[in-house]
Amino acid sequence: MPPRTSRAIVQTGPRQLELREVPIAEIDDDSALLRVEACGICGSDVEQYTGTLPVRLPLIPGHEPLGIIEKIGDRAAKRWGVNAGDRVAVETLIPCGHCRACVDGRYQVCRGRGAMFGYAYVPLSHPPALWGAYADYMYLDPFSLVHKMRKDIPANIAVMFNPLGAGFRWAVELPDTGPGDSVLILGPGQRGLASVIAARAAGADTIIVTGLTRDAQKLALARELGADHVIDIEQEDARARVRELTNGHGADVVVEVSAYAPEPIAEALFYVATGGRIVLAGVKGFKPVPDFISDLIVAKEITIKGAFGVTWRAYESAIRLIESGRVPLAKMHTHDFPLEQAERAIQMLGGEIASESSIHSCLLPEQKMQPPMNTDEHR
Ligand SMILES: [Zn+2]
Ligand SMILES: [Zn+2]
């Protein structure tokens, strides 16, 4: 039996998090209760924490949940094809199923229930309050999309379905990447590395990743995960290197996953081959792109696509890849945090902690805080 309350991190304002006990409501026939095993930490957690991303506060953050179905209504079990005790990966978005986006097959941009309706984006005031995975338990709405996953994979690796799903959607599905394609990935963060893994799995030919001098370790990791070449754009002439590595053609596919800086978008037009495809997935805080030369799009017949969120199919590709054990994903996972250290987890990914930085990290609510060492015992 689950307890009557759940520990949860509640965000009350920019940079304000507090640990609270939140009542667990009864579920009905169409919904379920998830016991959270792990919640991935990603760039948008940082933006939500600092207040860059507008959300309705107070709320429980955490939009990359992995967990065990603790309780489930009979109808939900039938509709979702899962039972109590199953491990599931939960999609962030909770689509309405009826709006134009949903019926068009673009449920990841559904706004049918108002604003962005998904885990970590629904305020605490909306019953039953437990709408985020920075908690021991999370409510599963009747319109949730859940993917059953094998239970023998460590939770901190299984929870990578999220960045990897994004890799499949952004680096494979949207640009239609396949054998023979050269793929250039701008940015070696967890999404960039996930794009490397996905492009490799899709049979891409040459994979190149760019980064800054301070990204040396991440660029080395990109090589280990399947990139053929890496470029330090501060030390090398990136345009010339891309041309050289693609036999003078430029990259067939460019995936832009760098955070904040808009300059790589203008550069992408130079890197891409004639007739090539560019996918933009890194958000830039609504800043304009300086030196953006649109004539290059015309002259080279470039296709540019925006990417928001992940699709069911891309998540499935990610989950099958994780379950296959073919890729050494553990190399990408750098940190586990107990629930109490949610703030530290976010700050570390955001580069706010000088001594240490993370690539893929997650909260493990079931992991207890290490008690401080009691020196008395050793006397
Ligand atoms: Zn995320
Ligand atoms: Zn909808």
Short mmCIF file of C-alpha atoms and ligand atoms in Angstrom, two decimals:
data_model
loop_
_atom_site.label_atom_id
_atom_site.label_comp_id
_atom_site.label_asym_id
_atom_site.label_seq_id
_atom_site.Cartn_x
_atom_site.Cartn_y
_atom_site.Cartn_z
CA MET A 1 0.00 0.00 0.00
CA PRO A 2 1.39 3.43 -0.87
CA PRO A 3 1.61 5.97 1.95
CA ARG A 4 -0.98 8.76 2.17
CA THR A 5 1.48 11.48 1.30
CA SER A 6 4.42 11.77 -1.07
CA ARG A 7 7.59 13.77 -0.67
CA ALA A 8 7.81 16.25 -3.52
CA ILE A 9 10.05 19.15 -4.51
CA VAL A 10 7.84 22.20 -5.04
CA GLN A 11 9.02 25.21 -7.01
CA THR A 12 7.46 28.38 -5.62
CA GLY A 13 9.41 30.98 -7.61
CA PRO A 14 12.58 31.42 -9.66
CA ARG A 15 15.38 29.58 -7.83
CA GLN A 16 13.02 28.60 -5.03
CA LEU A 17 12.55 24.93 -4.30
CA GLU A 18 11.24 23.33 -1.14
CA LEU A 19 10.68 19.75 -0.04
CA ARG A 20 7.04 19.17 0.98
CA GLU A 21 4.68 16.35 1.83
CA VAL A 22 1.84 16.33 -0.71
CA PRO A 23 -1.31 14.21 -0.15
CA ILE A 24 -1.79 11.26 -2.52
CA ALA A 25 -5.35 11.32 -3.87
CA GLU A 26 -7.38 8.22 -4.74
CA ILE A 27 -7.15 7.25 -8.39
CA ASP A 28 -10.19 6.38 -10.50
CA ASP A 29 -10.85 3.77 -13.16
CA ASP A 30 -9.04 5.72 -15.87
CA SER A 31 -5.87 6.85 -14.10
CA ALA A 32 -2.91 5.44 -12.18
CA LEU A 33 -0.30 6.16 -9.53
CA LEU A 34 3.38 5.90 -10.42
CA ARG A 35 6.14 5.17 -7.91
CA VAL A 36 8.98 7.23 -9.34
CA GLU A 37 12.23 5.29 -9.75
CA ALA A 38 14.15 7.99 -11.60
CA CYS A 39 13.63 11.38 -13.19
CA GLY A 40 16.04 12.69 -15.80
CA ILE A 41 17.43 16.22 -15.46
CA CYS A 42 17.57 18.22 -18.68
CA GLY A 43 18.22 21.72 -19.98
CA SER A 44 14.61 22.78 -19.60
CA ASP A 45 14.78 21.95 -15.87
CA VAL A 46 17.49 24.59 -15.65
CA GLU A 47 15.37 27.13 -17.56
CA GLN A 48 12.35 26.35 -15.40
CA TYR A 49 14.43 26.74 -12.23
CA THR A 50 15.94 30.10 -13.21
CA GLY A 51 12.61 31.44 -14.48
CA THR A 52 13.62 31.69 -18.17
CA LEU A 53 10.86 29.25 -19.06
CA PRO A 54 7.45 30.66 -18.12
CA VAL A 55 5.48 28.19 -15.99
CA ARG A 56 2.50 28.49 -13.64
CA LEU A 57 3.84 28.24 -10.10
CA PRO A 58 3.83 26.67 -7.64
CA LEU A 59 4.42 23.27 -9.21
CA ILE A 60 6.39 20.06 -8.93
CA PRO A 61 9.17 19.94 -11.58
CA GLY A 62 10.35 16.76 -13.29
CA HIS A 63 9.16 15.90 -16.80
CA GLU A 64 11.26 12.79 -17.55
CA PRO A 65 9.69 10.14 -15.31
CA LEU A 66 10.49 6.46 -15.12
CA GLY A 67 8.74 4.34 -12.54
CA ILE A 68 6.66 1.40 -11.43
CA ILE A 69 2.87 1.41 -11.67
CA GLU A 70 1.84 1.31 -8.01
CA LYS A 71 -1.93 1.33 -8.62
CA ILE A 72 -3.98 1.47 -11.80
CA GLY A 73 -7.66 1.70 -12.65
CA ASP A 74 -9.13 -1.22 -14.63
CA ARG A 75 -9.97 0.86 -17.69
CA ALA A 76 -6.53 2.53 -17.72
CA ALA A 77 -4.83 -0.87 -17.50
CA LYS A 78 -6.79 -2.06 -20.54
CA ARG A 79 -6.27 1.12 -22.56
CA TRP A 80 -2.55 1.44 -21.82
CA GLY A 81 -1.73 -2.28 -21.85
CA VAL A 82 0.07 -2.22 -18.50
CA ASN A 83 -0.58 -3.54 -15.00
CA ALA A 84 0.42 -2.74 -11.44
CA GLY A 85 4.08 -3.69 -10.98
CA ASP A 86 5.10 -2.86 -14.55
CA ARG A 87 7.91 -0.43 -15.21
CA VAL A 88 6.95 2.42 -17.54
CA ALA A 89 8.63 5.35 -19.25
CA VAL A 90 6.18 8.26 -19.18
CA GLU A 91 6.02 10.85 -21.96
CA THR A 92 6.09 14.48 -20.86
CA LEU A 93 3.12 15.69 -22.86
CA ILE A 94 -0.43 14.70 -21.97
CA PRO A 95 -2.26 15.21 -25.27
CA CYS A 96 -6.00 15.93 -25.41
CA GLY A 97 -6.57 13.64 -28.41
CA HIS A 98 -9.05 15.99 -30.06
CA CYS A 99 -7.39 19.28 -31.03
CA ARG A 100 -6.08 20.01 -34.51
CA ALA A 101 -2.49 19.18 -33.51
CA CYS A 102 -3.57 15.83 -32.06
CA VAL A 103 -5.72 14.72 -35.00
CA ASP A 104 -2.97 15.89 -37.36
CA GLY A 105 -0.53 13.50 -35.67
CA ARG A 106 1.46 16.23 -33.94
CA TYR A 107 0.38 15.51 -30.39
CA GLN A 108 3.70 16.78 -29.03
CA VAL A 109 2.51 20.35 -29.72
CA CYS A 110 -1.03 19.77 -28.35
CA ARG A 111 -2.44 22.79 -26.50
CA GLY A 112 -5.96 21.36 -26.32
CA ARG A 113 -6.17 21.47 -22.53
CA GLY A 114 -4.72 24.96 -22.34
CA ALA A 115 -1.08 26.12 -22.19
CA MET A 116 1.41 23.28 -22.27
CA PHE A 117 -0.28 20.37 -20.54
CA GLY A 118 2.29 17.87 -19.43
CA TYR A 119 4.18 16.54 -16.44
CA ALA A 120 6.07 19.34 -14.62
CA TYR A 121 3.94 22.00 -16.35
CA VAL A 122 0.63 21.67 -14.49
CA PRO A 123 0.44 23.73 -11.28
CA LEU A 124 -0.01 22.28 -7.81
CA SER A 125 -3.45 23.94 -7.59
CA HIS A 126 -4.77 21.60 -10.31
CA PRO A 127 -6.00 18.39 -8.59
CA PRO A 128 -4.56 15.92 -7.75
CA ALA A 129 -1.41 18.10 -7.44
CA LEU A 130 1.23 15.38 -8.04
CA TRP A 131 2.03 16.41 -11.62
CA GLY A 132 5.83 16.23 -11.54
CA ALA A 133 8.46 13.53 -11.08
CA TYR A 134 10.65 15.31 -8.51
CA ALA A 135 8.68 13.22 -6.03
CA ASP A 136 8.24 9.72 -4.63
CA TYR A 137 4.89 9.33 -6.38
CA MET A 138 3.32 10.90 -9.43
CA TYR A 139 -0.27 10.87 -10.69
CA LEU A 140 -0.87 9.42 -14.17
CA ASP A 141 -3.63 11.23 -16.03
CA PRO A 142 -6.07 9.20 -18.22
CA PHE A 143 -4.46 10.72 -21.34
CA SER A 144 -0.90 9.76 -20.34
CA LEU A 145 1.31 8.03 -22.86
CA VAL A 146 3.33 5.28 -21.22
CA HIS A 147 5.85 2.82 -22.66
CA LYS A 148 6.44 -0.48 -20.94
CA MET A 149 10.12 -1.11 -20.26
CA ARG A 150 12.17 -4.04 -19.00
CA LYS A 151 12.88 -3.92 -15.27
CA ASP A 152 16.39 -5.42 -15.25
CA ILE A 153 18.08 -2.28 -16.59
CA PRO A 154 19.37 0.11 -13.90
CA ALA A 155 16.90 2.99 -13.45
CA ASN A 156 19.55 5.66 -14.12
CA ILE A 157 20.20 4.12 -17.57
CA ALA A 158 16.58 3.22 -18.39
CA VAL A 159 15.57 6.85 -17.75
CA MET A 160 17.74 7.86 -20.73
CA PHE A 161 14.71 7.03 -22.94
CA ASN A 162 14.13 10.76 -22.83
CA PRO A 163 17.31 12.28 -24.31
CA LEU A 164 17.68 9.26 -26.60
CA GLY A 165 14.11 9.65 -27.82
CA ALA A 166 14.96 13.26 -28.65
CA GLY A 167 18.06 12.04 -30.51
CA PHE A 168 15.94 9.73 -32.68
CA ARG A 169 13.34 12.40 -33.36
CA TRP A 170 15.76 15.28 -34.05
CA ALA A 171 18.70 13.55 -35.73
CA VAL A 172 16.86 10.73 -37.55
CA GLU A 173 13.09 11.08 -37.88
CA LEU A 174 12.78 14.79 -38.80
CA PRO A 175 15.77 14.99 -41.19
CA ASP A 176 15.06 11.46 -42.52
CA THR A 177 18.64 10.35 -41.86
CA GLY A 178 19.82 7.07 -43.34
CA PRO A 179 22.80 5.27 -44.87
CA GLY A 180 25.02 7.54 -46.93
CA ASP A 181 24.13 10.70 -45.02
CA SER A 182 26.78 12.85 -43.40
CA VAL A 183 25.45 14.26 -40.13
CA LEU A 184 26.83 17.30 -38.33
CA ILE A 185 25.73 17.82 -34.74
CA LEU A 186 26.23 21.27 -33.24
CA GLY A 187 26.67 20.93 -29.47
CA PRO A 188 28.03 17.96 -27.44
CA GLY A 189 25.62 18.07 -24.46
CA GLN A 190 23.39 15.12 -23.57
CA ARG A 191 21.07 15.88 -26.55
CA GLY A 192 24.03 16.14 -28.93
CA LEU A 193 25.47 12.86 -27.68
CA ALA A 194 22.03 11.26 -27.95
CA SER A 195 21.89 12.52 -31.55
CA VAL A 196 25.22 10.80 -32.25
CA ILE A 197 23.90 7.50 -30.90
CA ALA A 198 20.64 7.78 -32.86
CA ALA A 199 22.33 8.80 -36.15
CA ARG A 200 24.75 5.89 -35.76
CA ALA A 201 21.87 3.47 -35.11
CA ALA A 202 20.13 4.79 -38.25
CA GLY A 203 23.17 3.89 -40.35
CA ALA A 204 24.48 7.41 -41.03
CA ASP A 205 27.77 7.57 -42.86
CA THR A 206 29.99 10.29 -41.39
CA ILE A 207 29.07 11.81 -38.03
CA ILE A 208 30.75 15.04 -36.92
CA VAL A 209 30.22 16.91 -33.63
CA THR A 210 31.21 20.50 -32.83
CA GLY A 211 31.90 22.03 -29.43
CA LEU A 212 33.96 24.59 -27.57
CA THR A 213 37.41 24.13 -26.04
CA ARG A 214 35.85 23.61 -22.60
CA ASP A 215 33.80 20.73 -24.07
CA ALA A 216 36.93 18.59 -24.68
CA GLN A 217 35.72 15.78 -22.42
CA LYS A 218 32.27 15.71 -24.02
CA LEU A 219 33.80 15.69 -27.50
CA ALA A 220 35.98 12.72 -26.51
CA LEU A 221 32.84 10.98 -25.29
CA ALA A 222 31.13 11.75 -28.61
CA ARG A 223 33.91 9.79 -30.32
CA GLU A 224 33.40 6.85 -27.97
CA LEU A 225 29.67 6.86 -28.68
CA GLY A 226 30.05 6.76 -32.45
CA ALA A 227 31.13 10.14 -33.85
CA ASP A 228 33.79 9.89 -36.59
CA HIS A 229 35.15 13.41 -36.13
CA VAL A 230 34.92 16.25 -33.64
CA ILE A 231 35.64 19.95 -34.19
CA ASP A 232 36.68 22.47 -31.54
CA ILE A 233 35.22 25.59 -33.14
CA GLU A 234 37.44 27.88 -31.03
CA GLN A 235 40.64 26.24 -32.24
CA GLU A 236 39.73 25.21 -35.79
CA ASP A 237 38.16 26.77 -38.88
CA ALA A 238 34.88 24.87 -38.58
CA ARG A 239 33.54 25.74 -42.06
CA ALA A 240 36.74 24.50 -43.72
CA ARG A 241 36.87 21.35 -41.55
CA VAL A 242 33.25 20.44 -42.35
CA ARG A 243 33.92 20.87 -46.09
CA GLU A 244 37.06 18.76 -45.86
CA LEU A 245 35.37 15.97 -43.89
CA THR A 246 32.42 15.81 -46.32
CA ASN A 247 34.44 15.75 -49.56
CA GLY A 248 33.67 19.40 -50.23
CA HIS A 249 29.87 18.93 -50.15
CA GLY A 250 28.93 20.05 -46.68
CA ALA A 251 26.79 17.97 -44.32
CA ASP A 252 23.57 16.38 -45.60
CA VAL A 253 22.04 16.83 -42.16
CA VAL A 254 22.82 19.47 -39.53
CA VAL A 255 21.30 19.10 -36.07
CA GLU A 256 21.45 22.22 -33.89
CA VAL A 257 21.20 21.32 -30.21
CA SER A 258 23.35 23.96 -28.57
CA ALA A 259 21.80 26.01 -25.76
CA TYR A 260 21.32 29.78 -25.70
CA ALA A 261 23.85 30.85 -28.37
CA PRO A 262 22.06 31.82 -31.64
CA GLU A 263 25.28 32.07 -33.73
CA PRO A 264 25.44 28.35 -34.64
CA ILE A 265 22.13 28.76 -36.54
CA ALA A 266 23.70 31.29 -38.93
CA GLU A 267 26.75 29.02 -39.27
CA ALA A 268 24.59 25.97 -40.02
CA LEU A 269 23.68 27.53 -43.38
CA PHE A 270 27.36 27.39 -44.34
CA TYR A 271 27.93 23.86 -43.01
CA VAL A 272 24.96 22.24 -44.76
CA ALA A 273 25.20 20.68 -48.24
CA THR A 274 23.14 21.88 -51.20
CA GLY A 275 19.72 20.28 -50.78
CA GLY A 276 20.56 19.47 -47.17
CA ARG A 277 18.34 19.46 -44.09
CA ILE A 278 18.78 21.48 -40.90
CA VAL A 279 16.93 20.64 -37.68
CA LEU A 280 16.73 23.33 -35.02
CA ALA A 281 16.12 21.98 -31.54
CA GLY A 282 18.17 24.18 -29.19
CA VAL A 283 16.18 27.09 -27.77
CA LYS A 284 17.77 30.54 -27.63
CA GLY A 285 15.65 32.50 -25.17
CA PHE A 286 13.81 34.21 -28.06
CA LYS A 287 16.96 36.04 -29.17
CA PRO A 288 17.32 36.98 -32.87
CA VAL A 289 20.06 35.31 -34.94
CA PRO A 290 22.79 37.79 -35.95
CA ASP A 291 24.25 37.56 -39.48
CA PHE A 292 21.55 35.18 -40.69
CA ILE A 293 21.89 35.07 -44.48
CA SER A 294 18.62 33.79 -45.87
CA ASP A 295 19.91 33.82 -49.47
CA LEU A 296 21.90 30.70 -48.59
CA ILE A 297 18.60 28.89 -47.94
CA VAL A 298 17.36 29.89 -51.39
CA ALA A 299 20.58 29.26 -53.30
CA LYS A 300 21.24 25.88 -51.65
CA GLU A 301 17.57 24.81 -51.44
CA ILE A 302 17.99 24.08 -47.76
CA THR A 303 15.15 22.60 -45.70
CA ILE A 304 14.97 23.89 -42.12
CA LYS A 305 12.74 22.14 -39.58
CA GLY A 306 11.93 23.06 -36.03
CA ALA A 307 11.79 20.28 -33.46
CA PHE A 308 9.60 20.42 -30.38
CA GLY A 309 9.36 17.35 -28.25
CA VAL A 310 9.53 13.71 -29.17
CA THR A 311 7.14 11.27 -30.85
CA TRP A 312 5.87 7.87 -29.72
CA ARG A 313 7.91 6.18 -32.44
CA ALA A 314 11.14 7.95 -31.46
CA TYR A 315 10.65 6.98 -27.80
CA GLU A 316 10.10 3.37 -28.87
CA SER A 317 13.33 3.42 -30.91
CA ALA A 318 15.17 4.77 -27.86
CA ILE A 319 13.70 2.16 -25.52
CA ARG A 320 14.54 -0.74 -27.84
CA LEU A 321 18.11 0.58 -28.16
CA ILE A 322 18.50 0.85 -24.37
CA GLU A 323 17.10 -2.67 -23.93
CA SER A 324 19.44 -4.05 -26.59
CA GLY A 325 22.51 -3.13 -24.52
CA ARG A 326 24.37 -2.37 -27.76
CA VAL A 327 25.55 1.11 -26.77
CA PRO A 328 27.71 1.84 -23.68
CA LEU A 329 25.18 4.38 -22.37
CA ALA A 330 26.63 4.31 -18.86
CA LYS A 331 29.56 6.37 -20.19
CA MET A 332 27.16 9.26 -20.71
CA HIS A 333 25.61 9.03 -17.26
CA THR A 334 27.64 11.04 -14.77
CA HIS A 335 25.53 11.70 -11.65
CA ASP A 336 22.77 10.28 -9.44
CA PHE A 337 21.12 12.57 -6.91
CA PRO A 338 18.69 11.87 -4.07
CA LEU A 339 15.50 13.95 -4.06
CA GLU A 340 16.89 16.32 -1.41
CA GLN A 341 19.64 17.39 -3.83
CA ALA A 342 17.36 18.42 -6.70
CA GLU A 343 18.67 21.97 -6.62
CA ARG A 344 22.29 20.84 -6.80
CA ALA A 345 21.41 18.53 -9.71
CA ILE A 346 19.89 21.42 -11.67
CA GLN A 347 22.71 23.83 -10.87
CA MET A 348 25.32 21.29 -11.89
CA LEU A 349 23.74 20.71 -15.30
CA GLY A 350 23.41 24.48 -15.69
CA GLY A 351 27.16 24.86 -15.15
CA GLU A 352 26.67 26.84 -11.92
CA ILE A 353 28.87 24.58 -9.82
CA ALA A 354 32.47 25.46 -10.59
CA SER A 355 34.15 22.26 -9.42
CA GLU A 356 31.93 19.68 -11.11
CA SER A 357 29.76 19.31 -14.20
CA SER A 358 27.28 16.68 -15.36
CA ILE A 359 26.28 15.28 -18.74
CA HIS A 360 23.36 12.96 -18.14
CA SER A 361 22.14 12.97 -14.56
CA CYS A 362 18.98 11.98 -12.72
CA LEU A 363 17.15 12.09 -9.44
CA LEU A 364 16.59 8.75 -7.75
CA PRO A 365 13.86 9.41 -5.15
CA GLU A 366 14.31 5.96 -3.62
CA GLN A 367 17.99 6.63 -2.96
CA LYS A 368 18.33 7.86 0.58
CA MET A 369 20.57 10.78 1.51
CA GLN A 370 23.89 9.61 2.88
CA PRO A 371 23.89 10.60 6.55
CA PRO A 372 26.82 12.86 7.49
CA MET A 373 29.75 10.80 8.81
CA ASN A 374 29.47 10.42 12.55
CA THR A 375 33.02 10.90 13.80
CA ASP A 376 32.05 9.86 17.34
CA GLU A 377 31.83 6.25 16.22
CA HIS A 378 35.51 6.13 15.48
CA ARG A 379 36.66 7.25 18.89
ZN ZN B 1 13.66 17.18 -20.68
ZN ZN B 2 -4.61 17.95 -28.51
#
